[in-house]
Coordinates of C-alpha atoms and ligand atoms in Angstrom, one line a residue:
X289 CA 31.9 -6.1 0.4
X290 CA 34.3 -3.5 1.9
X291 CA 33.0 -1.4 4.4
X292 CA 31.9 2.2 3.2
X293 CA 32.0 3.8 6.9
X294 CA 32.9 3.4 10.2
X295 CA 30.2 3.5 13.1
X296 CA 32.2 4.8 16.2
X297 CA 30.7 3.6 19.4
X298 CA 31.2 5.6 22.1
X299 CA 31.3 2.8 25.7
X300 CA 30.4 6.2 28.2
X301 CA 32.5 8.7 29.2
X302 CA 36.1 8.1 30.0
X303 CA 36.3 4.6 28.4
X304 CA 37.2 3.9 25.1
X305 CA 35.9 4.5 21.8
X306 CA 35.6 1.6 19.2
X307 CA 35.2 1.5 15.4
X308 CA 33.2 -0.9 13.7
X309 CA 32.9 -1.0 10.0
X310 CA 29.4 -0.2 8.5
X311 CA 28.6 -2.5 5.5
X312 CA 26.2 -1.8 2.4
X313 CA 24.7 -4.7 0.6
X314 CA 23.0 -3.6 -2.8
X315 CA 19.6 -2.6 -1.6
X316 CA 17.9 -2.3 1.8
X317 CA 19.9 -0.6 5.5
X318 CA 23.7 -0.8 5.5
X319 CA 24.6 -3.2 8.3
X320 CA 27.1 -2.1 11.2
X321 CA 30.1 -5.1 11.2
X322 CA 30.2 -5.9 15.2
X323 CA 32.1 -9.2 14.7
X324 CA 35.3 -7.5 16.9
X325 CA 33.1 -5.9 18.9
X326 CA 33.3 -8.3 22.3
X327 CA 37.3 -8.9 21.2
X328 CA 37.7 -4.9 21.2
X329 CA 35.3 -4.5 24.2
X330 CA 34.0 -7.4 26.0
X331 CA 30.2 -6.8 25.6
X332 CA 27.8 -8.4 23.5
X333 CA 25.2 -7.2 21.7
X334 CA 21.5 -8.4 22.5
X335 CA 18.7 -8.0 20.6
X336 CA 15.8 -10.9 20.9
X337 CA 14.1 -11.9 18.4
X338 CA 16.3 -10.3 15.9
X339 CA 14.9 -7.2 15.1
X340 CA 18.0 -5.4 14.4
X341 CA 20.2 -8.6 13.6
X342 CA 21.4 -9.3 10.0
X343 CA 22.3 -13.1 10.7
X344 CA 23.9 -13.7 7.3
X345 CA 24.8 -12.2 4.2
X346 CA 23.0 -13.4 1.0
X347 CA 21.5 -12.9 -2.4
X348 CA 18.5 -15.0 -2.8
X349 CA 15.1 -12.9 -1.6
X350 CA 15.2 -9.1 -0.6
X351 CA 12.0 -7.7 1.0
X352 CA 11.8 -3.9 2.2
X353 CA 8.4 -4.5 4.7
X354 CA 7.9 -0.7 4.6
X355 CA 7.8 -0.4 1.0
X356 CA 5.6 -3.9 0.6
X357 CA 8.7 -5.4 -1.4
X358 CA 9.5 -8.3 -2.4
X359 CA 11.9 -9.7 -4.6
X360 CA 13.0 -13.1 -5.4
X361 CA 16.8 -12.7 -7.0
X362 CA 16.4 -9.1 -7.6
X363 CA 13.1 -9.8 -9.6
X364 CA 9.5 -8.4 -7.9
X365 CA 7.4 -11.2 -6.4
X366 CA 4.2 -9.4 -8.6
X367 CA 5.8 -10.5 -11.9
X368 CA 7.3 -13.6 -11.1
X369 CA 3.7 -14.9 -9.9
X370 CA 2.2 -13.6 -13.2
X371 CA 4.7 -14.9 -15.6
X372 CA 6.5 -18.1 -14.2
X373 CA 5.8 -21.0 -12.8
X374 CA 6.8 -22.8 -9.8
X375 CA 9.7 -24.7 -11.2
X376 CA 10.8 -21.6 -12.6
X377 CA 10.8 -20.0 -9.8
X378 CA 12.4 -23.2 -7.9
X379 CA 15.4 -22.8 -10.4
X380 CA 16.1 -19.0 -9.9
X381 CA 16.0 -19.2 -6.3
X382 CA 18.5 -22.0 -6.3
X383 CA 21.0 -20.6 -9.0
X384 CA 19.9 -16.5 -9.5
X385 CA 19.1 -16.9 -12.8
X386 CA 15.5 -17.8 -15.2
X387 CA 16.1 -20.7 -16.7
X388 CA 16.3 -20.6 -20.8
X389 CA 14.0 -23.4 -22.3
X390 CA 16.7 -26.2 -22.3
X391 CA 18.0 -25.5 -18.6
X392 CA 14.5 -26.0 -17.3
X393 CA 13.1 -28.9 -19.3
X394 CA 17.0 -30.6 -17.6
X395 CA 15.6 -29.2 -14.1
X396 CA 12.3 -30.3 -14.4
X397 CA 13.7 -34.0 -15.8
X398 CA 16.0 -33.6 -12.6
X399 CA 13.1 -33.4 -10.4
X400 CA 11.3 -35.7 -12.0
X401 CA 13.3 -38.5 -11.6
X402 CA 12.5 -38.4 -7.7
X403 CA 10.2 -38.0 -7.2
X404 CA 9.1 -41.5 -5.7
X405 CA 9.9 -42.8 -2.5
X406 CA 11.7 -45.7 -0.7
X407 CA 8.8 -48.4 -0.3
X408 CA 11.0 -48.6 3.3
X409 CA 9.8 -45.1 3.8
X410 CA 6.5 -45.3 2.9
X411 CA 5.8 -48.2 5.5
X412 CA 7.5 -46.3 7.7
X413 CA 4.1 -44.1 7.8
X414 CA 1.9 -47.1 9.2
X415 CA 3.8 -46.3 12.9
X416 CA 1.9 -43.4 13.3
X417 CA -1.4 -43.1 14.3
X418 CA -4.0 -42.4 11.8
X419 CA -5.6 -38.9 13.2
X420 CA -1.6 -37.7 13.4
X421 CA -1.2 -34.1 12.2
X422 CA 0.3 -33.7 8.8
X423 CA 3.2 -31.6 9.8
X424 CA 3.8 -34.2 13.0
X425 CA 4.1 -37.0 10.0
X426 CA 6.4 -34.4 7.9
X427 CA 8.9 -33.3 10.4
X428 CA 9.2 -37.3 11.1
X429 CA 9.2 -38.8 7.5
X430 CA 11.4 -36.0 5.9
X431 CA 14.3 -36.3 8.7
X432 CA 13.9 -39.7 7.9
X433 CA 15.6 -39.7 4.6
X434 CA 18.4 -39.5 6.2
X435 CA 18.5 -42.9 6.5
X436 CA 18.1 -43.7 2.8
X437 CA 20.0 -41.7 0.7
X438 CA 23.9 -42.3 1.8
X439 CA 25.2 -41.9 -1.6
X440 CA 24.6 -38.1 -1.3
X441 CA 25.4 -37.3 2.3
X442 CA 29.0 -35.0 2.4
X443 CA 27.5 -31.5 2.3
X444 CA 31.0 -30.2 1.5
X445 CA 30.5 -31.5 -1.7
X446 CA 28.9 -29.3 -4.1
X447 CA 27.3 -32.4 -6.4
X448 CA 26.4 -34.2 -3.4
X449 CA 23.9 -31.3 -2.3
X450 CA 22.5 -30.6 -5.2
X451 CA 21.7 -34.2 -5.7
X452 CA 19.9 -33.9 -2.1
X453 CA 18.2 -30.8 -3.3
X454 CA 16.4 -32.2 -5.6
X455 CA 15.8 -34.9 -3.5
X456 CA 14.0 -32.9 -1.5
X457 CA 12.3 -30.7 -3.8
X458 CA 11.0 -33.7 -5.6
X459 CA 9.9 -36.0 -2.3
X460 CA 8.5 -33.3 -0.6
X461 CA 4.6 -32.9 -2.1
X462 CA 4.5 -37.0 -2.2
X463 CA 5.2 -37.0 1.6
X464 CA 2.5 -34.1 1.9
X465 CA 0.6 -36.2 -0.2
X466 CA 1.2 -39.6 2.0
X467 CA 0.8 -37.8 5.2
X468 CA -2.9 -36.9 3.7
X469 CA -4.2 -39.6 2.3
X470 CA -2.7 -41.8 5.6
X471 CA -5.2 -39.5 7.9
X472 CA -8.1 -40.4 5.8
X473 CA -7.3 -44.0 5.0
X474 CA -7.2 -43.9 0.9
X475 CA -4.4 -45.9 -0.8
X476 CA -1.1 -43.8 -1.8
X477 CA -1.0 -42.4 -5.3
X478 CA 1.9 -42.7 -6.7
X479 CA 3.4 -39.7 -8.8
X480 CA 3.0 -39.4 -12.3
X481 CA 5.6 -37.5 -14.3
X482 CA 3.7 -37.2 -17.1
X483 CA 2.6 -34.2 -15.0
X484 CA 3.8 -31.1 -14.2
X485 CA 5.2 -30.6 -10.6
X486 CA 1.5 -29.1 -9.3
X487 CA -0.6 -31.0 -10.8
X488 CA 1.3 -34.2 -10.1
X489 CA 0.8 -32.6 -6.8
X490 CA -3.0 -32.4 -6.6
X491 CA -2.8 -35.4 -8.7
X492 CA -1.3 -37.3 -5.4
X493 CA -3.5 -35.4 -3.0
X494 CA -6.8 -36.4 -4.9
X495 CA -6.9 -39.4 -7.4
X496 CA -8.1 -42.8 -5.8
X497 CA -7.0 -46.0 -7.3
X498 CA -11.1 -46.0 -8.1
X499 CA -11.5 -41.9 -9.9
X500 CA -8.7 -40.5 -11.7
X501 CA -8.4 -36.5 -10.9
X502 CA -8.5 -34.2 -13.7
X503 CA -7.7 -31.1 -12.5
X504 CA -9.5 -27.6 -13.5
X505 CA -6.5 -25.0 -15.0
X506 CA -7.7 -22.1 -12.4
X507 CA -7.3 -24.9 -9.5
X508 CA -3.8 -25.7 -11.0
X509 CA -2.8 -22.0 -11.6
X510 CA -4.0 -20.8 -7.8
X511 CA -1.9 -23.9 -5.8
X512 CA 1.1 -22.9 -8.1
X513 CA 0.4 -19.7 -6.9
X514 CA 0.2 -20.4 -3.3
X515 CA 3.5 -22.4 -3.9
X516 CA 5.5 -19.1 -5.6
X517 CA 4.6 -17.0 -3.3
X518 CA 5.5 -19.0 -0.3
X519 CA 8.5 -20.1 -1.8
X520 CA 11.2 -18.0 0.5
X521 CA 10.8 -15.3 2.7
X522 CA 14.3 -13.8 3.7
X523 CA 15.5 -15.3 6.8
X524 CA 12.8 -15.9 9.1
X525 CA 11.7 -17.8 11.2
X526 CA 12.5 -21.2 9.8
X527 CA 14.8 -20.4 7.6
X528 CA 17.1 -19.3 9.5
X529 CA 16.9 -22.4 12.2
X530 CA 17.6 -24.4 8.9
X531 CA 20.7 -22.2 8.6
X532 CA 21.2 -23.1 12.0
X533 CA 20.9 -26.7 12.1
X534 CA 22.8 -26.9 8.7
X535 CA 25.9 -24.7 10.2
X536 CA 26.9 -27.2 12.4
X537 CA 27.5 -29.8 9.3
X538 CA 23.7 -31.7 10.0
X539 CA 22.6 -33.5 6.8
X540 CA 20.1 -31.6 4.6
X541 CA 16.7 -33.6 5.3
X542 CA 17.8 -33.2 9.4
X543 CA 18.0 -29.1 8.5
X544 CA 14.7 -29.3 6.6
X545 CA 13.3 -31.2 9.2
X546 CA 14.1 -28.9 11.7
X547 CA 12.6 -26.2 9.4
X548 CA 9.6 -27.6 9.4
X549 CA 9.3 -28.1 13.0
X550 CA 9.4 -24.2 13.5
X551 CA 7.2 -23.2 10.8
X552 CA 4.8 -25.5 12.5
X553 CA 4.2 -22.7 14.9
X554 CA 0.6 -20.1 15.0
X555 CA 2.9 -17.0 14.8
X556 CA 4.5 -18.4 11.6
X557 CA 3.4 -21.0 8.6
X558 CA 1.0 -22.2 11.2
X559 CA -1.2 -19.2 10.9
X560 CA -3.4 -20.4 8.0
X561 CA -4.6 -23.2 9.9
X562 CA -4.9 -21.0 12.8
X563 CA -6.8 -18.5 10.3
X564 CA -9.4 -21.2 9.4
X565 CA -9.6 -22.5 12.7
X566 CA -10.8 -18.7 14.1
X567 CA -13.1 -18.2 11.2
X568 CA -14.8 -21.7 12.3
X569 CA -14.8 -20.3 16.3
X570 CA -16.1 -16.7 15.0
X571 CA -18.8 -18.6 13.1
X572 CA -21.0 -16.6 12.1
X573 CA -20.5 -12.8 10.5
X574 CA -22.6 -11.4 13.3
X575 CA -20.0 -12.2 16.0
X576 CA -16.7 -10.6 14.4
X577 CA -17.1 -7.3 16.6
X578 CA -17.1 -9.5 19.3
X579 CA -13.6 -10.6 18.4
X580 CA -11.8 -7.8 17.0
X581 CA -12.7 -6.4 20.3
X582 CA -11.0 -9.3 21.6
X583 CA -8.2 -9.0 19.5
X584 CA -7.8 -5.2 20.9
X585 CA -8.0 -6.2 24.5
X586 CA -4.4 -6.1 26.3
X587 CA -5.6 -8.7 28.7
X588 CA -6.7 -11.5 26.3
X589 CA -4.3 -13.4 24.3
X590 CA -6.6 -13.9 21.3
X591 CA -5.0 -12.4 18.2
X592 CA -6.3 -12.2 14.8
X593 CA -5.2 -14.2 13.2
X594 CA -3.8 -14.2 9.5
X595 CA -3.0 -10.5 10.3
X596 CA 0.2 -8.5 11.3
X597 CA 3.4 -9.3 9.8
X598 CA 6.9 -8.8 11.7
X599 CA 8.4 -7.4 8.3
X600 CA 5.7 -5.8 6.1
X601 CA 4.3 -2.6 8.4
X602 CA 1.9 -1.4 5.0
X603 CA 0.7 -4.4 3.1
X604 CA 2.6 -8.0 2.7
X605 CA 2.6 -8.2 -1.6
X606 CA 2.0 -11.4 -1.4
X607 CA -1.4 -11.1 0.3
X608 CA -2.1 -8.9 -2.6
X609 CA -1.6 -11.3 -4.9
X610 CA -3.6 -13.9 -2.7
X611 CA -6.4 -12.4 -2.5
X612 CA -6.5 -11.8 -6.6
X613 CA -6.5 -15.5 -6.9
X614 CA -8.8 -15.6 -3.4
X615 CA -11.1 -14.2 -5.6
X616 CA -10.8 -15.6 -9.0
X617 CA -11.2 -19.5 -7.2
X618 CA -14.1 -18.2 -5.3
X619 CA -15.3 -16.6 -8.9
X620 CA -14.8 -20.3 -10.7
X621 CA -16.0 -22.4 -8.0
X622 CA -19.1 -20.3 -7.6
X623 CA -18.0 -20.2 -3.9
X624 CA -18.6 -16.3 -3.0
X625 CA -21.6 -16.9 -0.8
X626 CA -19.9 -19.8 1.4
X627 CA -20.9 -19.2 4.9
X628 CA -17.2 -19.0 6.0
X629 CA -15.7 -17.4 2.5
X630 CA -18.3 -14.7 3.7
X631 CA -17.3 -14.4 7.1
X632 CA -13.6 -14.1 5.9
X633 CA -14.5 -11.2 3.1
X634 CA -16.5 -9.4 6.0
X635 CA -13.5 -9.6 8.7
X636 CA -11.1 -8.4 6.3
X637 CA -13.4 -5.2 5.4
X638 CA -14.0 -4.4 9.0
X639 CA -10.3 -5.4 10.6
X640 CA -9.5 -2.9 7.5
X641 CA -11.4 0.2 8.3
X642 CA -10.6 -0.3 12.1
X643 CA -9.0 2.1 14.1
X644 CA -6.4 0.1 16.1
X645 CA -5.4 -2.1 13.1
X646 CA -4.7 0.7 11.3
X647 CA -2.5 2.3 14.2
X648 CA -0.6 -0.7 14.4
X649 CA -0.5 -1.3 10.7
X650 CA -2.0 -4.9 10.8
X651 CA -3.1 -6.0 7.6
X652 CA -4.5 -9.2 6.3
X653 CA -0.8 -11.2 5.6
X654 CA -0.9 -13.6 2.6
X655 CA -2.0 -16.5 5.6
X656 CA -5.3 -14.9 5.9
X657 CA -5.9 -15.4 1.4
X658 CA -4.0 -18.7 1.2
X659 CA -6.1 -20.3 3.9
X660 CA -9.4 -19.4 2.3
X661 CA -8.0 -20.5 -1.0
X662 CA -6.5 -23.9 0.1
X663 CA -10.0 -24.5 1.8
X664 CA -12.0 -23.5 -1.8
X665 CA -9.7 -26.2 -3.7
X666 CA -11.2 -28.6 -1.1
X667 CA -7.5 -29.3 0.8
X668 CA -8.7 -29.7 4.2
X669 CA -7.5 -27.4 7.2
X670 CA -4.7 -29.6 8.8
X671 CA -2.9 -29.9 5.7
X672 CA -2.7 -26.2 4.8
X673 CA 1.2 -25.5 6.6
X674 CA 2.1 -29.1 4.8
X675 CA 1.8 -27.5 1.7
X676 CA 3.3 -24.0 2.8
X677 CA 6.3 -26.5 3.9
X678 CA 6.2 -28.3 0.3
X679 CA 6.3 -24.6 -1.5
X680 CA 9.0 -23.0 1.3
X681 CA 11.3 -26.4 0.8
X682 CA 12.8 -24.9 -2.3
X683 CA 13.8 -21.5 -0.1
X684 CA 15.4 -23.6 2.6
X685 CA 17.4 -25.7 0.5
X686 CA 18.9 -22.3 -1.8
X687 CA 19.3 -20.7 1.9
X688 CA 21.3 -23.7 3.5
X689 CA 23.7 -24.9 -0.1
X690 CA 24.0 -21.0 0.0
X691 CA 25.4 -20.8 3.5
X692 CA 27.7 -24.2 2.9
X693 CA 28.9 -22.5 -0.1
X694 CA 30.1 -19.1 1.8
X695 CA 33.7 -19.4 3.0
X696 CA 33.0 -17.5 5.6
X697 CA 30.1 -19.8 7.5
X698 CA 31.1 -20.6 10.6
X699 CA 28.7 -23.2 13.3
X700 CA 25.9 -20.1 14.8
X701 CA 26.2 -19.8 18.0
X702 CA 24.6 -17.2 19.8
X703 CA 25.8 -15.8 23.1
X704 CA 23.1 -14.0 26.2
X705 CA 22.3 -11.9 29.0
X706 CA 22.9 -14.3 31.9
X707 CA 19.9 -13.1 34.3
X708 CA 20.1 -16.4 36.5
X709 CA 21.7 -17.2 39.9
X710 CA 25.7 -16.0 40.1
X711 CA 28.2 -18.6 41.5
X712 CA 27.5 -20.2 44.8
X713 CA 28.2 -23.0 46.8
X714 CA 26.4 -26.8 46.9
X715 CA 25.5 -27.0 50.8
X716 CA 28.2 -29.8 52.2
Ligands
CMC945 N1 -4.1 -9.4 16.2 C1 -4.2 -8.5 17.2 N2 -3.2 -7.7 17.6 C2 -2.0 -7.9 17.0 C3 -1.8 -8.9 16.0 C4 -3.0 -9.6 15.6 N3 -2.9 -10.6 14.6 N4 -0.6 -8.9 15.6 C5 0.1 -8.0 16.3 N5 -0.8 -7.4 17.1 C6 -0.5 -6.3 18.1 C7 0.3 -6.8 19.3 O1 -0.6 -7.2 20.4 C8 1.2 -5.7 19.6 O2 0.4 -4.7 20.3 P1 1.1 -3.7 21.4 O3 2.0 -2.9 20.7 O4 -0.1 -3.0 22.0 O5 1.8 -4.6 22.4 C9 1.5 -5.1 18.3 O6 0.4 -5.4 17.4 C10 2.8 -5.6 17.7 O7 2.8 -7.0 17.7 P2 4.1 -7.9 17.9 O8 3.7 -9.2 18.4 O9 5.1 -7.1 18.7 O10 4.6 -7.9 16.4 P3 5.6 -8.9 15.8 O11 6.2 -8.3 14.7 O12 6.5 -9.5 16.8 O13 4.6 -10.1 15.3 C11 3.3 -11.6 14.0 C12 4.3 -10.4 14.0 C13 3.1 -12.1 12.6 C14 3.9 -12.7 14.9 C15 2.0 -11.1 14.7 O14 1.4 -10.0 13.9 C16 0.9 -12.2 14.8 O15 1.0 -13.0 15.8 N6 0.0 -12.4 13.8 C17 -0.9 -13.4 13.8 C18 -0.2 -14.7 13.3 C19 0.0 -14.7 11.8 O16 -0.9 -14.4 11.0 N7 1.2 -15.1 11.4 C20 1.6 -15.2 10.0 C21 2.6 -14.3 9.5 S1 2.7 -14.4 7.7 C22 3.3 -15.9 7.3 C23 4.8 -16.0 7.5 O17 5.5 -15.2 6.9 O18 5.2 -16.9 8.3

C-alpha cells in the first residue's frame, strides 16, 4: 500500500510543519498514516469513539454508511443473502473466496465434526442459576473452552487457528442452544449432522427428547437470513475489542468471549432485545406518540430503540433485507395482525415520516426487523443477541486469524488526554 500523498500538518505558526503519508485502500476515504506523528511531534491524536480512526487495515467487509453499502469480500450483502447460504458465506469471509462445490461440502464436513461439546463443559452449565441470561451463560461457557482444547492453542500457528475456528464456528449455536434450553429446564439436544448448520440449529433450540422438530423451509431460510446478514460488520464495536484482546496473544475463545461481552450492550447487538423489550413498554399502538416524543426530548434518556446506526446515515441494507423476510414470516405464519407485529409496523411508519428522525437520518437498523422476526419463529426475547453472537462468531474469527496473520500487528494500545490531577505530593 504505498502512500499516494502526503497530508502536511501545519503545528501553528512558527513551529514546524510535518508530513504524513495519506493511504488509499481500494474503495471507501484514503486514510492519513499518523504512526510518526507523536515521534515527529510529540502530540497524539484523539478522537473517542473512533469516528475518524481507521484501527486496522483489512479485506474482509467494506460498508460506505452513506451510500447504504455493504459488501462482504467485495461482494454486495443484497446478493449474498439471496443466493448463498450461511456456510457459504462463513467460508468467503474466512478465506475471500465462494467456495466451489467440493471446497464447501470439506468445510461443511469440517464444521461438522464439532460440533458437539465436552460432556465437562456441558455440566459446567448446571453452576449457573437457571433464570441466568443467555449471553451471561455465553460469555462464560465460550471462554471456557479454553480449558479443553490444548491441542490447538499456539495462535502463531496457522493450522492451530483454523482448527479453533471451526471450533468455534461449530460449538457456538449448541452453546446458544444449551444456554436456552438450561433457562427453561428441557434436556440438551444434541446436534445432528445429518442437518444443515441452521437447521441443526433450530433443531437444538426446539426438539425435546419427547417431539422431534421439523422445521418449515421459510423458518429455515429467515434464521439463515438473520445469520448472513449479521455475520460481520467492519470493525465495530465488538469486533474490534476481539482485535483487541487477540493482539496481545489471548487464545481465540478468550477473544470471542470478550466479543461477546461487548455486543452484549443496548447501543450494540443488545438492541434487538432492547427493541422487543420497548415495543412490550409502548404496548399498545395508541401510545407511540407518546414515545417518539420521548425519544425527541433532550432531557430524557429514552431512545428508540432499533433505530439510528453510527455507520449507515440513509438506510442500513441489511434492515432492508430484514424487513423483506420481516414480512414474508409474518406472511407464512399468518402473524400480520399480532398485537406487537402491529405495533412494530405502525412505529416504523410513523418514526419514518417524522420530522426529527428524518433530520437526524434515523432509520429503522436491521435490530428493529431481526427482533420482530426472531420473536415470529417463537425464539424468545433473551435469546435474540445469543443468536446475533452465534451468526457474528464467524466475522470475529476471519477479523482476529486476519490480524495474527498481518506482519505488521502489533499489541493495541491506545494512548489519552490526561484530564486528572498533575503531580503532587502524599501529605507526610
Ligand atoms: N432514538 C432517538 N434519538 C436518537 C437515536 C434513537 N434511537 N439514535 C440517535 N439519536 C439521536 C441522538 O440523541 C443524537 O441527537 P443530538 O444530535 O441532538 O445529540 C443524534 O441522534 C446522534 O446520536 P449519537 O448517539 O451521537 O449517534 P451514534 O452514531 O453515536 O449512535 C447508535 C449510534 C446506534 C448507538 C444510536 O443510534 C442508538 O443508540 N440507537 C439505538 C440502539 C440501536 O438500535 N443499536 C443497534 C445498532 S445496529 C446493530 C449493530 O450493528 O450493532
Amino acid at each position: 500500500m504505498p502512500p499516494q500523498n502526503i497530508a502536511t500538518l501545519s503545528l501553528g505558526e512558527g513551529k514546524k510543519t510535518i508530513e504524513l503519508p495519506v493511504l488509499s485502500g481500494n474503495e471507501g476515504p484514503d486514510v492519513v498514516d499518523i504512526r510518526s506523528l507523536y515521534a515527529q511531534s510529540g502530540l497524539f491524536t484523539y478522537d473517542p469513539g473512533f469516528v475518524s480512526t481507521a484501527s486496522c487495515k483489512s479485506a474482509i467487509t467494506f460498508i460506505d454508511g452513506d451510500k447504504g453499502i455493504l459488501l462482504y469480500r467485495g461482494y454486495p450483502i443484497e446478493q449474498l443473502a439471496t443466493r448463498c447460504d450461511f456456510m457459504e458465506v462463513s467460508y468467503l469471509l474466512l478465506n475471500g473466496e465462494l467456495p466451489t462445490p467440493d471446497q464447501k461440502a470439506q468445510f461443511v464436513s469440517s464444521i461438522r465434526s464439532h460440533t458437539m461439546l465436552h460432556e465437562q463443559l456441558i455440566k459446567f452449565l448446571s453452576g449457573f442459576r437457571r433464570d441466568a441470561h443467555p449471553m451471561a451463560v455465553m460469555v462464560g461457557v465460550v471462554g471456557a473452552l479454553s480449558a479443553f482444547y490444548h491441542d490447538a492453542m499456539d495462535v502463531s500457528d496457522a493450522q492451530h487457528r483454523e482448527q479453533s475456528i471451526f471450533r468455534l464456528i461449530a460449538k457456538l449455536p449448541t452453546i446458544t442452544a444449551i444456554a436456552y434450553k438450561y433457562n427453561i429446564g428441557q434436556p440438551f439436544i444434541y446436534p445432528r449432522n445429518d442437518l444443515d448448520f441452521t437447521e441443526n440449529f433450530l433443531h437444538m433450540m426446539f426438539a425435546t427428547p419427547a417431539e422431534k422438530y421439523t422445521p418449515n423451509p421459510v423458518i429455515v431460510k429467515a434464521l439463515d437470513r438473520i445469520l448472513i446478514l449479521h455475520a460481520d460488520h467492519e470493525q465495530n464495536a465488538s469486533t474490534s475489542t476481539v482485535r483487541l484482546a487477540g493482539s496481545s496473544g489471548a487464545n481465540p475463545f478468550a477473544c470471542i468471549s470478550a466479543g461477546i461481552t461487548c455486543l452484549w450492550g443496548p447501543a450494540h447487538g443488545g438492541a434487538n432485545e432492547a427493541c422487543l423489550n420497548m415495543l412490550e413498554q409502548i404496548g399498545d399502538v395508541s401510545r407511540i406518540n407518546e414515545y417518539i416524543a420521548r425519544a425527541k426530548d433532550k432531557n430524557d434518556p429514552f431512545r428508540l430503540m432499533g433505530f439510528g446506526h453510527r455507520v449507515y446515515k440513509n438506510f442500513d441494507p441489511r434492515a432492508t433485507l430484514m424487513r423483506e423476510t420481516c414480512h414474508e414470516v409474518l406472511d407464512e405464519l399468518g402473524l400480520h395482525n399480532d398485537r406487537l407485529f402491529k405495533l412494530a409496523l405502525e412505529l416504523e411508519r410513523i418514526a419514518l415520516e417524522d420530522d426529527y428522525f428524518i433530520e437526524k437520518k434515523l432509520y429503522p437498523n436491521v435490530d428493529f426487523y431481526s427482533g420482530i422476526v426472531q420473536r415470529a419463529l417463537g425464539i424468545p426475547t433473551s435469546m435474540f443477541t445469543a443468536i446475533f453472537a452465534t451468526a457474528r462468531t464467524v466475522g470475529w474469527v476471519a477479523q482476529w486469524n486476519e490480524m495474527i496473520s498481518d506482519p505488521e500487528q502489533k499489541i493495541g494500545r491506545p494512548r489519552q488526554l490526561y484530564v486528572g490531577a498533575p503531580r503532587r505530593d502524599v501529605p507526610k
